[in-house]
Amino acid sequence: MKYDRIRKAVFIERPNRFIAHVDLEGKRETVHVKNTGRCAELLVLGTEVYIQESSLSEDNAADFTINNTGDAAWKIQLKQNNVELEKGQWYRLSLDAKASIPRELMFAIQRDGSSDDDGTPYSGEKIVELGTDYNKYETVFQMTGETDPKALLSISMGAVGGRQITEKHRICIDNINLEKIDAPDIGEQPVGENLLVNSDFSSGNEGWENAVTSPGAADVSFENGRAVYKISNVGTEDWNVQLKQNGIVLEQGEHYKVTFKAKSSEARTIKLAMLSPSYNWFGGEDLVLDKDQEEEFTVEFTMNDETETNASMVISMGAIAEIDTLASTVELSEFSLIRTA
């Protein structure tokens, strides 16, 4: 058997079955021990050992040093063309990634819109928070469109979520994998139970996606049971300032009700929409807010399309088409999405 990426080290100690400490070129390193047996006669202080570098290292990964993310997520991307997706097939897309500073990364498999600007994301756009250690991130989706032999894998490292970063940092990406899977079992969806995660923001922004894209601009906070958007520029499109929750299951033929409270420091209109990963519209409304008046809204809809396991609930607070939209502070709270009887 041949092993690659082998280096010589000196054994120091083994604190548990899974890891050991070694001296590698004068530096103490922690390594994984594949054999969880005792190995007491082999692993003795001072013994020469051979270690294998993981593929999850900068030398074997896509390694990006970023000085400035720019003002949009797509300003820095890793792509692969000609990815074939078959109509009706379920897929799992996964990758390992880390960053030298806490920041977000976005990945998707989408239509190649280089010729017509139609970059519909077949998988939805998955946004994840990177740490300084490698973690595995994945998304599961069904190809609901026609078979596309020329889909595009895109991993975006620009201003994801509207956050521009000017601090120099690194992102490493490895083990990108797309595999066919069986359709997931969604089970029976309860009636009357809130289907949203962290609907009261008691855990901050957990389960929610803050999507502010240039030219939209907003300072966003999640505290005291509210999502607060201090919008300084509404941009040019409603989607320039958004709050989203993804991964929602909507069953064909079922009736749903969304309720939440909203308040704006200026009179304006916001949008609620239930969308597929490819932005197909399932339901929603334009909602009018009076100045400084908190209002409770209820929006009901029937899921007439096929069952969607990765739907999104989206509140759009950017510039509303054909309506004068003032910059303001918008507060959102007490969300609920239930399937009615």
GROMACS .gro file of C-alpha atoms in nm:
model
  341
    1MET     CA    1   0.000   0.000   0.000
    2LYS     CA    2   0.131   0.343  -0.092
    3TYR     CA    3   0.073   0.650   0.127
    4ASP     CA    4   0.110   1.009   0.014
    5ARG     CA    5   0.197   1.319   0.218
    6ILE     CA    6   0.410   1.127   0.475
    7ARG     CA    7   0.630   1.311   0.728
    8LYS     CA    8   0.859   1.189   1.006
    9ALA     CA    9   0.791   1.292   1.369
   10VAL     CA   10   0.869   1.189   1.727
   11PHE     CA   11   0.595   1.052   1.958
   12ILE     CA   12   0.534   1.244   2.283
   13GLU     CA   13   0.210   1.118   2.438
   14ARG     CA   14  -0.137   0.986   2.366
   15PRO     CA   15  -0.397   1.156   2.589
   16ASN     CA   16  -0.685   0.945   2.457
   17ARG     CA   17  -0.768   0.678   2.198
   18PHE     CA   18  -0.820   0.923   1.915
   19ILE     CA   19  -0.534   1.173   1.927
   20ALA     CA   20  -0.161   1.186   1.999
   21HIS     CA   21   0.093   1.462   2.050
   22VAL     CA   22   0.409   1.449   1.840
   23ASP     CA   23   0.717   1.660   1.783
   24LEU     CA   24   0.719   1.765   1.418
   25GLU     CA   25   1.034   1.953   1.324
   26GLY     CA   26   1.061   2.100   1.673
   27LYS     CA   27   0.693   2.194   1.702
   28ARG     CA   28   0.437   2.011   1.915
   29GLU     CA   29   0.145   1.897   1.698
   30THR     CA   30  -0.181   1.714   1.768
   31VAL     CA   31  -0.254   1.429   1.527
   32HIS     CA   32  -0.538   1.182   1.477
   33VAL     CA   33  -0.471   0.814   1.560
   34LYS     CA   34  -0.657   0.586   1.320
   35ASN     CA   35  -0.594   0.269   1.527
   36THR     CA   36  -0.795   0.312   1.847
   37GLY     CA   37  -0.634   0.007   2.010
   38ARG     CA   38  -0.386   0.053   2.295
   39CYS     CA   39  -0.064   0.015   2.085
   40ALA     CA   40   0.125   0.053   2.414
   41GLU     CA   41   0.430  -0.136   2.287
   42LEU     CA   42   0.457   0.096   1.986
   43LEU     CA   43   0.364   0.439   2.114
   44VAL     CA   44   0.649   0.506   2.355
   45LEU     CA   45   0.794   0.847   2.439
   46GLY     CA   46   1.073   0.929   2.192
   47THR     CA   47   0.967   0.671   1.931
   48GLU     CA   48   1.008   0.775   1.569
   49VAL     CA   49   0.668   0.777   1.398
   50TYR     CA   50   0.536   0.863   1.053
   51ILE     CA   51   0.236   1.086   1.008
   52GLN     CA   52   0.020   1.154   0.704
   53GLU     CA   53  -0.086   1.507   0.628
   54SER     CA   54  -0.460   1.536   0.589
   55SER     CA   55  -0.595   1.656   0.257
   56LEU     CA   56  -0.756   1.924   0.474
   57SER     CA   57  -0.440   2.132   0.472
   58GLU     CA   58  -0.358   2.449   0.290
   59ASP     CA   59  -0.112   2.265   0.064
   60ASN     CA   60  -0.388   2.038  -0.069
   61ALA     CA   61  -0.685   2.271  -0.071
   62ALA     CA   62  -0.808   2.568  -0.270
   63ASP     CA   63  -0.637   2.845  -0.072
   64PHE     CA   64  -0.748   3.207  -0.114
   65THR     CA   65  -0.579   3.510   0.042
   66ILE     CA   66  -0.830   3.795   0.033
   67ASN     CA   67  -0.741   4.158   0.091
   68ASN     CA   68  -1.084   4.303   0.014
   69THR     CA   69  -1.407   4.114  -0.054
   70GLY     CA   70  -1.557   4.388  -0.268
   71ASP     CA   71  -1.919   4.491  -0.224
   72ALA     CA   72  -2.098   4.179  -0.351
   73ALA     CA   73  -2.078   3.805  -0.280
   74TRP     CA   74  -1.990   3.719  -0.641
   75LYS     CA   75  -1.688   3.951  -0.654
   76ILE     CA   76  -1.468   3.655  -0.544
   77GLN     CA   77  -1.570   3.306  -0.660
   78LEU     CA   78  -1.448   2.953  -0.717
   79LYS     CA   79  -1.640   2.789  -1.004
   80GLN     CA   80  -1.673   2.465  -1.198
   81ASN     CA   81  -1.861   2.453  -1.526
   82ASN     CA   82  -2.053   2.173  -1.702
   83VAL     CA   83  -2.204   2.008  -1.394
   84GLU     CA   84  -2.490   1.786  -1.509
   85LEU     CA   85  -2.813   1.787  -1.307
   86GLU     CA   86  -3.095   1.548  -1.400
   87LYS     CA   87  -3.460   1.651  -1.373
   88GLY     CA   88  -3.628   1.501  -1.064
   89GLN     CA   89  -3.302   1.374  -0.911
   90TRP     CA   90  -3.208   1.451  -0.549
   91TYR     CA   91  -2.852   1.561  -0.470
   92ARG     CA   92  -2.627   1.634  -0.175
   93LEU     CA   93  -2.365   1.905  -0.226
   94SER     CA   94  -2.095   1.922   0.043
   95LEU     CA   95  -1.757   2.081   0.106
   96ASP     CA   96  -1.504   2.140   0.384
   97ALA     CA   97  -1.395   2.495   0.453
   98LYS     CA   98  -1.231   2.724   0.706
   99ALA     CA   99  -1.119   3.087   0.730
  100SER     CA  100  -0.856   3.271   0.929
  101ILE     CA  101  -1.127   3.506   1.062
  102PRO     CA  102  -1.496   3.446   1.135
  103ARG     CA  103  -1.690   3.516   0.816
  104GLU     CA  104  -1.957   3.375   0.586
  105LEU     CA  105  -1.929   3.176   0.263
  106MET     CA  106  -2.203   3.101   0.009
  107PHE     CA  107  -2.226   2.806  -0.230
  108ALA     CA  108  -2.475   2.684  -0.489
  109ILE     CA  109  -2.523   2.491  -0.810
  110GLN     CA  110  -2.695   2.721  -1.054
  111ARG     CA  111  -2.783   2.781  -1.412
  112ASP     CA  112  -2.492   2.921  -1.612
  113GLY     CA  113  -2.613   3.273  -1.679
  114SER     CA  114  -2.303   3.397  -1.859
  115SER     CA  115  -2.498   3.448  -2.184
  116ASP     CA  116  -2.826   3.590  -2.050
  117ASP     CA  117  -2.776   3.684  -1.680
  118ASP     CA  118  -3.014   3.406  -1.568
  119GLY     CA  119  -2.818   3.238  -1.289
  120THR     CA  120  -3.111   3.059  -1.125
  121PRO     CA  121  -2.973   2.865  -0.822
  122TYR     CA  122  -3.107   2.510  -0.859
  123SER     CA  123  -2.981   2.417  -0.513
  124GLY     CA  124  -3.068   2.742  -0.342
  125GLU     CA  125  -2.789   2.962  -0.208
  126LYS     CA  126  -2.645   2.808   0.107
  127ILE     CA  127  -2.477   3.057   0.340
  128VAL     CA  128  -2.259   2.919   0.621
  129GLU     CA  129  -2.048   3.070   0.898
  130LEU     CA  130  -1.683   2.966   0.870
  131GLY     CA  131  -1.457   2.907   1.169
  132THR     CA  132  -1.081   2.878   1.196
  133ASP     CA  133  -1.099   2.495   1.188
  134TYR     CA  134  -1.228   2.287   0.901
  135ASN     CA  135  -1.597   2.197   0.912
  136LYS     CA  136  -1.817   2.013   0.665
  137TYR     CA  137  -2.109   2.203   0.515
  138GLU     CA  138  -2.380   2.057   0.296
  139THR     CA  139  -2.712   2.122   0.130
  140VAL     CA  140  -2.967   1.874  -0.005
  141PHE     CA  141  -3.185   1.963  -0.302
  142GLN     CA  142  -3.396   1.826  -0.587
  143MET     CA  143  -3.343   1.932  -0.946
  144THR     CA  144  -3.697   2.049  -1.022
  145GLY     CA  145  -3.613   2.211  -1.355
  146GLU     CA  146  -3.532   2.045  -1.684
  147THR     CA  147  -3.209   1.843  -1.706
  148ASP     CA  148  -2.916   2.083  -1.735
  149PRO     CA  149  -2.583   1.936  -1.855
  150LYS     CA  150  -2.408   2.270  -1.815
  151ALA     CA  151  -2.495   2.381  -1.463
  152LEU     CA  152  -2.239   2.581  -1.266
  153LEU     CA  153  -2.094   2.520  -0.920
  154SER     CA  154  -2.021   2.855  -0.757
  155ILE     CA  155  -1.858   2.919  -0.420
  156SER     CA  156  -1.878   3.286  -0.331
  157MET     CA  157  -1.626   3.455  -0.102
  158GLY     CA  158  -1.701   3.822  -0.167
  159ALA     CA  159  -1.928   4.034   0.052
  160VAL     CA  160  -2.158   3.747   0.153
  161GLY     CA  161  -2.469   3.877   0.328
  162GLY     CA  162  -2.366   4.230   0.234
  163ARG     CA  163  -2.066   4.229   0.470
  164GLN     CA  164  -1.762   4.382   0.302
  165ILE     CA  165  -1.434   4.277   0.466
  166THR     CA  166  -1.119   4.482   0.416
  167GLU     CA  167  -0.909   4.289   0.667
  168LYS     CA  168  -0.659   4.054   0.499
  169HIS     CA  169  -0.759   3.691   0.556
  170ARG     CA  170  -0.755   3.341   0.408
  171ILE     CA  171  -1.021   3.089   0.308
  172CYS     CA  172  -0.937   2.722   0.243
  173ILE     CA  173  -1.182   2.488   0.067
  174ASP     CA  174  -1.147   2.113   0.014
  175ASN     CA  175  -1.339   1.789  -0.051
  176ILE     CA  176  -1.610   1.941  -0.269
  177ASN     CA  177  -1.855   1.665  -0.349
  178LEU     CA  178  -2.185   1.634  -0.538
  179GLU     CA  179  -2.366   1.301  -0.505
  180LYS     CA  180  -2.699   1.158  -0.609
  181ILE     CA  181  -2.919   1.053  -0.317
  182ASP     CA  182  -3.263   0.906  -0.260
  183ALA     CA  183  -3.551   1.141  -0.187
  184PRO     CA  184  -3.552   1.228   0.185
  185ASP     CA  185  -3.836   1.112   0.408
  186ILE     CA  186  -4.002   1.428   0.536
  187GLY     CA  187  -4.246   1.245   0.765
  188GLU     CA  188  -4.585   1.380   0.866
  189GLN     CA  189  -4.595   1.756   0.912
  190PRO     CA  190  -4.774   1.860   1.234
  191VAL     CA  191  -5.082   2.083   1.213
  192GLY     CA  192  -5.070   2.405   1.411
  193GLU     CA  193  -4.702   2.376   1.509
  194ASN     CA  194  -4.463   2.660   1.427
  195LEU     CA  195  -4.240   2.539   1.144
  196LEU     CA  196  -3.982   2.816   1.181
  197VAL     CA  197  -3.654   2.786   1.368
  198ASN     CA  198  -3.579   3.048   1.636
  199SER     CA  199  -3.894   3.235   1.539
  200ASP     CA  200  -3.864   3.474   1.835
  201PHE     CA  201  -3.492   3.551   1.785
  202SER     CA  202  -3.420   3.426   2.137
  203SER     CA  203  -3.102   3.269   1.994
  204GLY     CA  204  -2.999   3.577   1.800
  205ASN     CA  205  -2.980   3.518   1.425
  206GLU     CA  206  -2.958   3.138   1.449
  207GLY     CA  207  -3.158   2.986   1.163
  208TRP     CA  208  -3.194   3.319   0.985
  209GLU     CA  209  -3.006   3.469   0.692
  210ASN     CA  210  -2.936   3.839   0.674
  211ALA     CA  211  -2.906   3.932   0.306
  212VAL     CA  212  -2.803   4.290   0.238
  213THR     CA  213  -2.655   4.341  -0.108
  214SER     CA  214  -2.507   4.653  -0.270
  215PRO     CA  215  -2.630   4.914  -0.334
  216GLY     CA  216  -2.855   4.838  -0.039
  217ALA     CA  217  -2.701   4.916   0.300
  218ALA     CA  218  -2.818   4.846   0.655
  219ASP     CA  219  -2.687   4.789   1.006
  220VAL     CA  220  -2.857   4.472   1.132
  221SER     CA  221  -2.895   4.341   1.486
  222PHE     CA  222  -3.084   4.053   1.647
  223GLU     CA  223  -3.165   4.128   2.009
  224ASN     CA  224  -3.453   4.158   2.256
  225GLY     CA  225  -3.665   3.927   2.044
  226ARG     CA  226  -3.639   4.141   1.732
  227ALA     CA  227  -3.455   4.163   1.402
  228VAL     CA  228  -3.371   4.532   1.359
  229TYR     CA  229  -3.269   4.671   1.019
  230LYS     CA  230  -3.136   5.027   1.029
  231ILE     CA  231  -3.155   5.085   0.655
  232SER     CA  232  -2.942   5.371   0.523
  233ASN     CA  233  -2.986   5.282   0.153
  234VAL     CA  234  -3.281   5.082   0.018
  235GLY     CA  235  -3.088   5.009  -0.303
  236THR     CA  236  -3.260   4.969  -0.636
  237GLU     CA  237  -3.444   4.637  -0.589
  238ASP     CA  238  -3.659   4.492  -0.311
  239TRP     CA  239  -3.405   4.209  -0.265
  240ASN     CA  240  -3.122   4.452  -0.182
  241VAL     CA  241  -3.229   4.427   0.185
  242GLN     CA  242  -3.378   4.096   0.303
  243LEU     CA  243  -3.434   3.868   0.601
  244LYS     CA  244  -3.468   3.500   0.512
  245GLN     CA  245  -3.523   3.160   0.663
  246ASN     CA  246  -3.442   2.863   0.439
  247GLY     CA  247  -3.498   2.487   0.465
  248ILE     CA  248  -3.875   2.506   0.514
  249VAL     CA  249  -4.089   2.208   0.410
  250LEU     CA  250  -4.409   2.299   0.223
  251GLU     CA  251  -4.635   2.006   0.130
  252GLN     CA  252  -4.835   2.003  -0.190
  253GLY     CA  253  -5.204   2.075  -0.136
  254GLU     CA  254  -5.164   2.200   0.221
  255HIS     CA  255  -5.275   2.540   0.355
  256TYR     CA  256  -5.035   2.760   0.553
  257LYS     CA  257  -5.055   3.076   0.762
  258VAL     CA  258  -4.771   3.322   0.830
  259THR     CA  259  -4.798   3.578   1.110
  260PHE     CA  260  -4.546   3.834   1.234
  261LYS     CA  261  -4.516   4.187   1.367
  262ALA     CA  262  -4.343   4.476   1.191
  263LYS     CA  263  -4.269   4.840   1.261
  264SER     CA  264  -4.098   5.111   1.054
  265SER     CA  265  -3.972   5.457   1.144
  266GLU     CA  266  -4.111   5.577   0.809
  267ALA     CA  267  -4.426   5.484   0.619
  268ARG     CA  268  -4.332   5.225   0.360
  269THR     CA  269  -4.412   4.888   0.197
  270ILE     CA  270  -4.232   4.559   0.260
  271LYS     CA  271  -4.280   4.222   0.089
  272LEU     CA  272  -4.340   3.874   0.227
  273ALA     CA  273  -4.275   3.587  -0.014
  274MET     CA  274  -4.255   3.208   0.010
  275LEU     CA  275  -4.009   3.093  -0.255
  276SER     CA  276  -3.843   2.783  -0.397
  277PRO     CA  277  -3.460   2.763  -0.419
  278SER     CA  278  -3.503   2.876  -0.781
  279TYR     CA  279  -3.722   3.170  -0.672
  280ASN     CA  280  -4.054   3.022  -0.783
  281TRP     CA  281  -4.330   3.203  -0.592
  282PHE     CA  282  -4.559   2.996  -0.367
  283GLY     CA  283  -4.738   3.276  -0.182
  284GLY     CA  284  -4.702   3.613  -0.015
  285GLU     CA  285  -4.817   3.975  -0.012
  286ASP     CA  286  -4.704   4.336  -0.020
  287LEU     CA  287  -4.755   4.478   0.329
  288VAL     CA  288  -4.803   4.849   0.406
  289LEU     CA  289  -4.651   4.994   0.724
  290ASP     CA  290  -4.759   5.322   0.879
  291LYS     CA  291  -4.494   5.540   1.039
  292ASP     CA  292  -4.395   5.432   1.391
  293GLN     CA  293  -4.690   5.192   1.422
  294GLU     CA  294  -4.624   4.827   1.509
  295GLU     CA  295  -4.866   4.608   1.319
  296GLU     CA  296  -4.937   4.236   1.314
  297PHE     CA  297  -4.972   4.079   0.970
  298THR     CA  298  -5.129   3.750   0.865
  299VAL     CA  299  -5.072   3.600   0.521
  300GLU     CA  300  -5.230   3.271   0.414
  301PHE     CA  301  -5.158   3.058   0.108
  302THR     CA  302  -5.206   2.710  -0.035
  303MET     CA  303  -4.908   2.515  -0.165
  304ASN     CA  304  -5.025   2.433  -0.517
  305ASP     CA  305  -4.684   2.320  -0.646
  306GLU     CA  306  -4.510   1.991  -0.574
  307THR     CA  307  -4.380   1.943  -0.221
  308GLU     CA  308  -4.071   2.158  -0.157
  309THR     CA  309  -3.828   2.060   0.119
  310ASN     CA  310  -3.607   2.369   0.092
  311ALA     CA  311  -3.848   2.658   0.062
  312SER     CA  312  -3.760   3.005   0.191
  313MET     CA  313  -3.960   3.266   0.377
  314VAL     CA  314  -3.832   3.606   0.266
  315ILE     CA  315  -3.903   3.955   0.398
  316SER     CA  316  -3.785   4.211   0.142
  317MET     CA  317  -3.713   4.564   0.265
  318GLY     CA  318  -3.524   4.715  -0.028
  319ALA     CA  319  -3.665   4.950  -0.291
  320ILE     CA  320  -4.018   4.843  -0.383
  321ALA     CA  321  -4.092   4.879  -0.754
  322GLU     CA  322  -4.302   5.185  -0.847
  323ILE     CA  323  -4.334   5.287  -0.479
  324ASP     CA  324  -4.136   5.563  -0.313
  325THR     CA  325  -3.934   5.377  -0.051
  326LEU     CA  326  -3.767   5.579   0.224
  327ALA     CA  327  -3.466   5.466   0.424
  328SER     CA  328  -3.589   5.373   0.771
  329THR     CA  329  -3.546   5.144   1.068
  330VAL     CA  330  -3.757   4.830   1.031
  331GLU     CA  331  -3.821   4.600   1.330
  332LEU     CA  332  -3.951   4.245   1.281
  333SER     CA  333  -4.068   4.007   1.554
  334GLU     CA  334  -4.290   3.716   1.665
  335PHE     CA  335  -4.281   3.509   1.347
  336SER     CA  336  -4.498   3.204   1.301
  337LEU     CA  337  -4.556   2.968   1.008
  338ILE     CA  338  -4.809   2.692   1.065
  339ARG     CA  339  -4.991   2.437   0.856
  340THR     CA  340  -5.360   2.481   0.920
  341ALA     CA  341  -5.609   2.195   0.950
   0.00000   0.00000   0.00000
